[in-house]
Amino acid sequence: MSNETFYRDSWAEVELSAIENNIRSLQERLKPGTGIYAVVKANAYGHGDVQVAKEALQAGAKGLAVSLLDEAIRLREAGIEAPILVMGWTRPEDAPIAAENAITVTVFQSEWLGEVSAQTLSHPLKLHMKWDTGMGRIGIRSTEEMDQLLQLIRQTNHLSLEGVFTHFATADEGDSTYHSKQEARFEELFSHFERVWPENVEFHTGNSAASMRFPERMKHIVRFGISMYGLYPSSVVREERPIELRPALSLQSRLIHVKKLDPGESISYGATYQTEEEEWIGTVPLGYADGWIRKLQGMDVLVDGKRHPIVGRICMDQFMIRLDQEYPIGTKVTLIGKQDSDEITADEVADYLETINYEIPCMISYRVPRMFLRNGKMIEVDNAL
Ligand SMILES: *Cc1c(COP(=O)(O)O)cnc(C)c1O
């Protein structure tokens, strides 16, 4: 399925001790007894799902959360036995697969529950109920819907309600008006639930932003995503700095060709860049098929601890940079990460692309091998090719 070697000069480094550090720091900030679910959807935000999941569990996470049943099954196939919650939609016909693999699925529709309760399952199916308190995405919105679901769950032997959760839309913003509204809706649903369902279930509301900013308001579990990877959920939270995060991912490459061009020579498709004087131009073997999209033309990379701009259009597999001097083939190029005293962060790349930092590691495609390190030492490579 994946290889432990690779034969190219571009790779992503994932420092597992940073993930451990970020989980431990959050745990210290939470009320004692609050559990952490590590959110490892989308290949752990591009970092490598199995390795990150194992590290997170070792650092004290109680469970894992993903978006898709396929993602959960991948983790089970890797031998992970911790609780796994699928936070998104699971097709009712796939309920037996989830039950067999002890994967918890999210319930929020009585039609869905009707179909699932009519099936014969070999194992009990674990459920978390989703409440839509203002995200407007998935979840029940009223106590009537809640009662319908609870009644069906109570009537069905092979269904077991283990959790209830909601998701905040604005937990990372400075203005808390909407967030308070969501919290109030949650409390309304919560007080009804407490009256009609005496059995214990685990409640969870917080993502990275809410769990770091409002630790005292968290219930049994928090769902820790972006900040486990060392990135703040927004500039507001970055400035508040409730905990000191360490970014886990860096993106590296090497110069594979270096040449001196005369003034007036052009670079790459469309000949959009012309040299103004004699210029040293380096070629980097990474392109938009690796996730370094064409809009990053003009963005800097680090070579020799200094910034150098991407010149000309980014190609599918390669791009060119303007160098301040000649460098040997094989010189390290850092696209995300530190070199000497300078650093290009995922936040800086996100700002350049007018997007959020979440998108940046997710963009790095399957073609870029992931190298896992602990305290700077390489321990494993995952090459999907
Ligand atoms: C992705 C996701 C999270 C994690 O959010 P972060 O902001 O990355 O911490 C939590 N809950 C749900 C429902 C999600 O989809």
Short mmCIF file of C-alpha atoms and ligand atoms in Angstrom, two decimals:
data_model
loop_
_atom_site.label_atom_id
_atom_site.label_comp_id
_atom_site.label_asym_id
_atom_site.label_seq_id
_atom_site.Cartn_x
_atom_site.Cartn_y
_atom_site.Cartn_z
CA MET A 1 0.00 0.00 0.00
CA SER A 2 2.77 2.43 0.83
CA ASN A 3 6.55 2.35 0.64
CA GLU A 4 9.22 3.12 3.17
CA THR A 5 11.61 4.63 0.68
CA PHE A 6 11.36 7.32 -1.95
CA TYR A 7 13.37 8.45 -4.90
CA ARG A 8 12.66 12.15 -5.25
CA ASP A 9 14.02 15.34 -3.75
CA SER A 10 10.78 16.68 -2.24
CA TRP A 11 9.23 15.51 1.00
CA ALA A 12 7.15 16.64 3.98
CA GLU A 13 8.60 16.24 7.45
CA VAL A 14 6.20 15.57 10.32
CA GLU A 15 7.72 16.06 13.78
CA LEU A 16 5.73 13.72 16.04
CA SER A 17 7.11 15.25 19.24
CA ALA A 18 5.37 18.50 18.25
CA ILE A 19 2.06 16.64 18.13
CA GLU A 20 2.79 15.13 21.52
CA ASN A 21 3.68 18.58 22.88
CA ASN A 22 0.48 20.16 21.54
CA ILE A 23 -1.74 17.45 23.03
CA ARG A 24 -0.03 17.60 26.41
CA SER A 25 -0.27 21.40 26.50
CA LEU A 26 -4.00 21.29 25.76
CA GLN A 27 -4.53 18.56 28.35
CA GLU A 28 -2.88 20.76 30.97
CA ARG A 29 -5.21 23.61 30.12
CA LEU A 30 -8.41 21.52 30.28
CA LYS A 31 -10.31 20.71 33.47
CA PRO A 32 -9.07 17.43 34.98
CA GLY A 33 -10.95 14.51 33.49
CA THR A 34 -11.66 16.14 30.13
CA GLY A 35 -10.69 13.72 27.36
CA ILE A 36 -9.18 14.61 24.00
CA TYR A 37 -10.29 13.08 20.70
CA ALA A 38 -7.58 13.65 18.09
CA VAL A 39 -9.17 14.75 14.81
CA VAL A 40 -7.30 12.86 12.10
CA LYS A 41 -9.70 13.29 9.17
CA ALA A 42 -8.29 13.99 5.71
CA ASN A 43 -5.12 11.97 6.32
CA ALA A 44 -4.61 13.88 9.58
CA TYR A 45 -4.90 17.25 7.81
CA GLY A 46 -2.34 15.98 5.31
CA HIS A 47 0.17 14.88 7.96
CA GLY A 48 -0.32 11.09 7.77
CA ASP A 49 -3.30 9.54 9.54
CA VAL A 50 -1.93 6.32 11.06
CA GLN A 51 1.29 7.80 12.43
CA VAL A 52 -0.45 10.88 13.84
CA ALA A 53 -3.24 8.77 15.36
CA LYS A 54 -0.74 6.49 17.11
CA GLU A 55 1.27 9.44 18.39
CA ALA A 56 -1.85 11.23 19.63
CA LEU A 57 -3.04 8.15 21.52
CA GLN A 58 0.37 7.70 23.05
CA ALA A 59 0.34 11.33 24.15
CA GLY A 60 -2.92 10.74 26.00
CA ALA A 61 -5.76 11.20 23.47
CA LYS A 62 -8.73 9.02 24.43
CA GLY A 63 -10.04 8.52 20.92
CA LEU A 64 -9.96 9.58 17.29
CA ALA A 65 -12.37 11.46 15.10
CA VAL A 66 -12.63 11.32 11.29
CA SER A 67 -15.14 12.41 8.69
CA LEU A 68 -15.63 9.24 6.69
CA LEU A 69 -16.18 5.57 7.42
CA ASP A 70 -13.36 4.81 4.95
CA GLU A 71 -10.98 6.89 7.06
CA ALA A 72 -12.02 5.03 10.20
CA ILE A 73 -11.57 1.61 8.55
CA ARG A 74 -8.06 2.57 7.43
CA LEU A 75 -7.15 3.23 11.08
CA ARG A 76 -8.68 -0.07 12.20
CA GLU A 77 -6.76 -1.89 9.46
CA ALA A 78 -3.58 -0.35 10.85
CA GLY A 79 -4.34 -2.10 14.14
CA ILE A 80 -5.65 0.89 16.09
CA GLU A 81 -8.17 -0.21 18.71
CA ALA A 82 -9.04 3.13 20.33
CA PRO A 83 -12.56 4.57 19.96
CA ILE A 84 -13.09 6.13 16.51
CA LEU A 85 -15.96 8.50 15.78
CA VAL A 86 -17.10 9.20 12.22
CA MET A 87 -18.34 12.79 12.54
CA GLY A 88 -19.92 13.01 9.08
CA TRP A 89 -22.60 11.07 7.24
CA THR A 90 -22.40 7.29 7.08
CA ARG A 91 -24.74 5.60 4.62
CA PRO A 92 -27.35 3.52 6.48
CA GLU A 93 -26.46 0.46 4.40
CA ASP A 94 -22.89 0.70 5.71
CA ALA A 95 -23.97 0.45 9.36
CA PRO A 96 -23.02 -3.27 9.56
CA ILE A 97 -19.44 -2.45 8.47
CA ALA A 98 -19.21 0.24 11.14
CA ALA A 99 -20.64 -2.10 13.80
CA GLU A 100 -18.28 -4.95 12.87
CA ASN A 101 -15.30 -2.63 13.22
CA ALA A 102 -16.52 -1.04 16.48
CA ILE A 103 -16.62 2.34 14.75
CA THR A 104 -18.96 4.95 16.22
CA VAL A 105 -21.19 6.75 13.73
CA THR A 106 -23.11 10.01 13.90
CA VAL A 107 -26.92 10.00 13.96
CA PHE A 108 -29.16 12.97 13.21
CA GLN A 109 -32.08 11.72 11.08
CA SER A 110 -35.03 9.50 12.01
CA GLU A 111 -35.23 8.12 8.42
CA TRP A 112 -31.61 7.02 8.76
CA LEU A 113 -32.25 5.50 12.15
CA GLY A 114 -35.35 3.72 10.82
CA GLU A 115 -33.28 2.06 8.09
CA VAL A 116 -30.47 1.12 10.46
CA SER A 117 -32.76 -0.24 13.16
CA ALA A 118 -34.44 -2.51 10.59
CA GLN A 119 -31.10 -4.22 9.82
CA THR A 120 -29.74 -7.23 11.62
CA LEU A 121 -26.33 -6.32 12.97
CA SER A 122 -23.84 -8.86 14.27
CA HIS A 123 -22.44 -6.31 16.74
CA PRO A 124 -24.07 -3.38 18.53
CA LEU A 125 -23.70 -0.09 16.67
CA LYS A 126 -22.33 2.80 18.72
CA LEU A 127 -23.92 6.17 18.08
CA HIS A 128 -23.16 9.79 18.83
CA MET A 129 -26.09 12.12 18.23
CA LYS A 130 -25.31 15.40 16.48
CA TRP A 131 -27.07 18.60 17.47
CA ASP A 132 -27.13 21.52 15.06
CA THR A 133 -26.99 24.52 17.37
CA GLY A 134 -26.18 26.98 14.59
CA MET A 135 -23.55 25.53 12.28
CA GLY A 136 -26.37 24.72 9.85
CA ARG A 137 -24.61 21.66 8.48
CA ILE A 138 -25.80 18.37 10.03
CA GLY A 139 -27.65 17.66 13.26
CA ILE A 140 -31.07 17.75 14.83
CA ARG A 141 -32.40 21.21 15.62
CA SER A 142 -35.39 20.59 17.91
CA THR A 143 -36.43 18.59 20.97
CA GLU A 144 -39.13 16.92 18.80
CA GLU A 145 -36.48 15.52 16.49
CA MET A 146 -34.44 14.50 19.53
CA ASP A 147 -37.39 12.62 21.05
CA GLN A 148 -38.02 10.75 17.78
CA LEU A 149 -34.41 9.61 17.62
CA LEU A 150 -34.24 8.64 21.28
CA GLN A 151 -37.42 6.61 21.01
CA LEU A 152 -36.06 4.63 18.04
CA ILE A 153 -32.73 4.08 19.79
CA ARG A 154 -34.48 2.86 22.92
CA GLN A 155 -36.59 0.42 20.91
CA THR A 156 -33.63 -1.11 19.07
CA ASN A 157 -31.45 -3.60 20.89
CA HIS A 158 -28.41 -3.32 18.68
CA LEU A 159 -28.13 0.47 18.95
CA SER A 160 -26.21 2.10 21.76
CA LEU A 161 -26.14 5.85 22.30
CA GLU A 162 -22.75 6.75 23.72
CA GLY A 163 -22.34 10.42 22.96
CA VAL A 164 -23.91 13.72 21.97
CA PHE A 165 -22.10 16.54 20.23
CA THR A 166 -22.38 19.87 18.50
CA HIS A 167 -20.01 22.01 16.46
CA PHE A 168 -19.36 25.74 16.78
CA ALA A 169 -19.22 28.04 13.76
CA THR A 170 -17.45 31.03 15.31
CA ALA A 171 -15.43 29.76 18.29
CA ASP A 172 -12.27 31.29 16.76
CA GLU A 173 -13.65 34.83 16.39
CA GLY A 174 -13.23 37.88 18.58
CA ASP A 175 -16.94 38.70 18.63
CA SER A 176 -18.65 36.09 20.80
CA THR A 177 -22.28 37.05 20.06
CA TYR A 178 -23.04 34.14 17.75
CA HIS A 179 -21.01 31.72 19.82
CA SER A 180 -23.08 32.55 22.90
CA LYS A 181 -26.23 31.95 20.89
CA GLN A 182 -24.98 28.48 19.96
CA GLU A 183 -24.09 27.76 23.57
CA ALA A 184 -27.57 28.83 24.67
CA ARG A 185 -29.21 26.54 22.10
CA PHE A 186 -27.01 23.71 23.28
CA GLU A 187 -28.06 24.29 26.89
CA GLU A 188 -31.75 24.25 25.87
CA LEU A 189 -31.37 20.90 24.10
CA PHE A 190 -29.17 19.66 26.95
CA SER A 191 -31.72 20.34 29.69
CA HIS A 192 -34.41 18.53 27.68
CA PHE A 193 -32.07 15.61 27.04
CA GLU A 194 -31.24 15.31 30.74
CA ARG A 195 -34.92 15.00 31.54
CA VAL A 196 -35.68 12.29 28.99
CA TRP A 197 -32.44 10.25 28.89
CA PRO A 198 -31.08 9.34 32.32
CA GLU A 199 -28.33 7.00 31.00
CA ASN A 200 -24.78 8.32 30.86
CA VAL A 201 -23.51 9.63 27.55
CA GLU A 202 -20.42 11.65 26.71
CA PHE A 203 -20.94 15.24 25.62
CA HIS A 204 -18.55 17.14 23.41
CA THR A 205 -18.78 20.59 21.90
CA GLY A 206 -15.29 22.00 21.48
CA ASN A 207 -13.01 22.13 18.46
CA SER A 208 -9.46 23.51 18.79
CA ALA A 209 -10.61 27.11 19.23
CA ALA A 210 -13.29 26.45 21.85
CA SER A 211 -11.21 23.93 23.79
CA MET A 212 -8.19 26.24 24.03
CA ARG A 213 -10.13 29.45 24.69
CA PHE A 214 -12.93 28.20 26.95
CA PRO A 215 -11.50 25.09 28.66
CA GLU A 216 -13.75 25.54 31.70
CA ARG A 217 -16.87 25.20 29.50
CA MET A 218 -15.86 21.89 27.93
CA LYS A 219 -17.85 18.78 28.87
CA HIS A 220 -16.42 15.24 28.75
CA ILE A 221 -14.45 15.37 25.51
CA VAL A 222 -12.95 17.93 23.13
CA ARG A 223 -12.25 17.41 19.45
CA PHE A 224 -8.73 18.68 18.84
CA GLY A 225 -7.91 19.22 15.16
CA ILE A 226 -5.85 22.01 13.66
CA SER A 227 -4.01 22.93 16.87
CA MET A 228 -2.83 19.39 17.46
CA TYR A 229 -0.81 20.02 14.29
CA GLY A 230 0.58 23.21 15.79
CA LEU A 231 -1.51 25.76 13.91
CA TYR A 232 -3.82 28.29 15.55
CA PRO A 233 -7.43 28.20 14.24
CA SER A 234 -7.44 31.92 13.46
CA SER A 235 -5.39 35.08 13.87
CA VAL A 236 -7.51 35.99 16.90
CA VAL A 237 -6.52 32.78 18.69
CA ARG A 238 -2.94 33.12 17.46
CA GLU A 239 -2.69 36.50 19.14
CA GLU A 240 -4.41 35.30 22.33
CA ARG A 241 -2.01 32.31 22.38
CA PRO A 242 -3.90 30.30 25.04
CA ILE A 243 -1.24 27.61 24.69
CA GLU A 244 2.15 27.56 23.00
CA LEU A 245 1.83 25.37 19.92
CA ARG A 246 4.60 23.76 17.89
CA PRO A 247 3.96 23.26 14.17
CA ALA A 248 4.54 19.63 13.19
CA LEU A 249 4.87 19.89 9.43
CA SER A 250 7.55 21.29 7.19
CA LEU A 251 7.85 20.95 3.42
CA GLN A 252 11.28 20.46 1.91
CA SER A 253 12.91 20.10 -1.47
CA ARG A 254 16.32 20.53 -3.10
CA LEU A 255 17.74 22.46 -5.99
CA ILE A 256 18.06 20.08 -8.92
CA HIS A 257 19.34 22.61 -11.47
CA VAL A 258 21.06 25.99 -11.20
CA LYS A 259 21.99 28.30 -14.05
CA LYS A 260 22.96 31.90 -14.77
CA LEU A 261 20.69 33.66 -17.25
CA ASP A 262 21.39 36.77 -19.32
CA PRO A 263 19.12 39.81 -18.94
CA GLY A 264 15.83 39.51 -20.89
CA GLU A 265 15.52 35.72 -20.74
CA SER A 266 12.12 34.20 -19.89
CA ILE A 267 11.08 31.59 -17.36
CA SER A 268 8.35 28.90 -17.60
CA TYR A 269 5.00 28.62 -19.42
CA GLY A 270 3.64 31.81 -20.85
CA ALA A 271 7.06 33.45 -20.47
CA THR A 272 5.53 35.59 -17.70
CA TYR A 273 8.86 36.33 -16.01
CA GLN A 274 11.84 38.03 -17.67
CA THR A 275 15.23 38.42 -16.07
CA GLU A 276 16.13 42.08 -15.61
CA GLU A 277 19.83 41.50 -15.20
CA GLU A 278 22.14 38.53 -15.04
CA GLU A 279 20.28 36.24 -12.64
CA TRP A 280 20.87 32.89 -10.97
CA ILE A 281 17.81 30.72 -11.46
CA GLY A 282 17.23 27.48 -9.56
CA THR A 283 14.80 24.68 -10.41
CA VAL A 284 12.84 22.97 -7.61
CA PRO A 285 11.27 19.53 -8.31
CA LEU A 286 7.80 20.15 -6.91
CA GLY A 287 4.72 21.58 -8.57
CA TYR A 288 0.97 21.91 -8.56
CA ALA A 289 0.46 18.14 -8.72
CA ASP A 290 2.21 18.06 -5.35
CA GLY A 291 -0.14 20.74 -4.05
CA TRP A 292 2.10 23.77 -4.63
CA ILE A 293 -0.57 25.45 -6.72
CA ARG A 294 -0.02 28.00 -9.51
CA LYS A 295 -1.33 30.85 -7.35
CA LEU A 296 1.86 30.51 -5.28
CA GLN A 297 3.87 32.14 -8.08
CA GLY A 298 5.74 35.02 -6.40
CA MET A 299 5.75 33.37 -2.95
CA ASP A 300 9.13 32.97 -1.23
CA VAL A 301 11.03 29.81 -0.34
CA LEU A 302 14.07 29.54 1.94
CA VAL A 303 17.51 28.66 0.59
CA ASP A 304 20.63 29.11 2.69
CA GLY A 305 18.48 30.71 5.41
CA LYS A 306 17.35 33.47 3.06
CA ARG A 307 14.16 34.18 1.13
CA HIS A 308 14.06 33.66 -2.63
CA PRO A 309 10.97 34.24 -4.80
CA ILE A 310 9.24 31.75 -7.10
CA VAL A 311 9.55 33.22 -10.60
CA GLY A 312 7.45 32.29 -13.63
CA ARG A 313 4.51 29.95 -13.60
CA ILE A 314 4.54 26.91 -11.36
CA CYS A 315 4.44 23.76 -13.51
CA MET A 316 2.87 20.40 -12.62
CA ASP A 317 6.13 18.97 -11.28
CA GLN A 318 8.64 21.81 -11.02
CA PHE A 319 9.05 25.53 -10.43
CA MET A 320 11.87 28.04 -10.66
CA ILE A 321 13.24 30.48 -8.10
CA ARG A 322 15.51 33.51 -8.37
CA LEU A 323 18.65 32.94 -6.33
CA ASP A 324 20.90 35.61 -4.85
CA GLN A 325 23.99 33.66 -5.94
CA GLU A 326 25.06 30.30 -7.30
CA TYR A 327 24.26 27.27 -5.10
CA PRO A 328 25.22 23.64 -5.61
CA ILE A 329 22.76 21.04 -6.85
CA GLY A 330 21.19 19.36 -3.82
CA THR A 331 20.98 22.55 -1.73
CA LYS A 332 17.97 22.34 0.57
CA VAL A 333 14.88 24.41 -0.29
CA THR A 334 12.30 24.93 2.48
CA LEU A 335 8.78 25.78 1.38
CA ILE A 336 7.19 25.53 4.84
CA GLY A 337 9.38 25.58 7.92
CA LYS A 338 12.52 27.10 9.40
CA GLN A 339 15.98 27.70 8.03
CA ASP A 340 18.40 29.44 10.37
CA SER A 341 16.56 32.41 11.84
CA ASP A 342 13.87 32.69 9.16
CA GLU A 343 10.64 30.74 8.90
CA ILE A 344 7.88 30.36 6.35
CA THR A 345 4.77 29.27 8.23
CA ALA A 346 1.61 27.63 6.91
CA ASP A 347 -0.07 30.84 8.08
CA GLU A 348 2.11 32.89 5.74
CA VAL A 349 1.33 30.59 2.80
CA ALA A 350 -2.38 30.78 3.70
CA ASP A 351 -2.27 34.59 3.82
CA TYR A 352 -0.58 34.65 0.40
CA LEU A 353 -3.39 32.45 -0.98
CA GLU A 354 -6.08 34.44 0.88
CA THR A 355 -7.25 31.30 2.62
CA ILE A 356 -6.97 29.63 6.04
CA ASN A 357 -4.01 27.60 7.33
CA TYR A 358 -6.18 24.44 7.44
CA GLU A 359 -6.03 24.27 3.65
CA ILE A 360 -2.24 24.34 3.40
CA PRO A 361 -1.23 20.91 4.77
CA CYS A 362 -4.37 19.41 3.20
CA MET A 363 -3.17 20.65 -0.21
CA ILE A 364 0.06 18.66 -0.09
CA SER A 365 -0.80 15.73 -2.32
CA TYR A 366 -0.28 11.97 -2.04
CA ARG A 367 2.76 12.37 -4.32
CA VAL A 368 4.83 13.99 -1.58
CA PRO A 369 6.30 11.36 0.75
CA ARG A 370 5.80 11.96 4.47
CA MET A 371 8.86 11.56 6.66
CA PHE A 372 8.14 11.14 10.38
CA LEU A 373 10.64 12.38 12.92
CA ARG A 374 10.92 12.30 16.67
CA ASN A 375 13.10 15.02 18.19
CA GLY A 376 14.63 15.66 14.79
CA LYS A 377 15.49 12.00 14.10
CA MET A 378 13.85 10.21 11.21
CA ILE A 379 11.86 7.19 12.36
CA GLU A 380 9.61 6.29 9.43
CA VAL A 381 8.74 7.18 5.85
CA ASP A 382 5.36 6.84 4.19
CA ASN A 383 5.43 7.11 0.41
CA ALA A 384 2.02 6.55 -1.16
CA LEU A 385 3.64 5.92 -4.57
C1 LIG B 1 -12.88 19.11 11.66
C2 LIG B 1 -13.76 19.10 12.83
C3 LIG B 1 -13.23 19.39 14.10
C4 LIG B 1 -11.83 19.87 14.33
O1 LIG B 1 -11.81 21.26 14.19
P1 LIG B 1 -10.47 22.10 14.42
O2 LIG B 1 -10.87 23.50 14.22
O3 LIG B 1 -9.52 21.62 13.35
O4 LIG B 1 -9.97 21.78 15.78
C5 LIG B 1 -14.09 19.23 15.19
N1 LIG B 1 -15.37 18.85 15.01
C6 LIG B 1 -15.91 18.60 13.81
C7 LIG B 1 -17.33 18.21 13.70
C8 LIG B 1 -15.12 18.74 12.68
O5 LIG B 1 -15.65 18.50 11.47
#
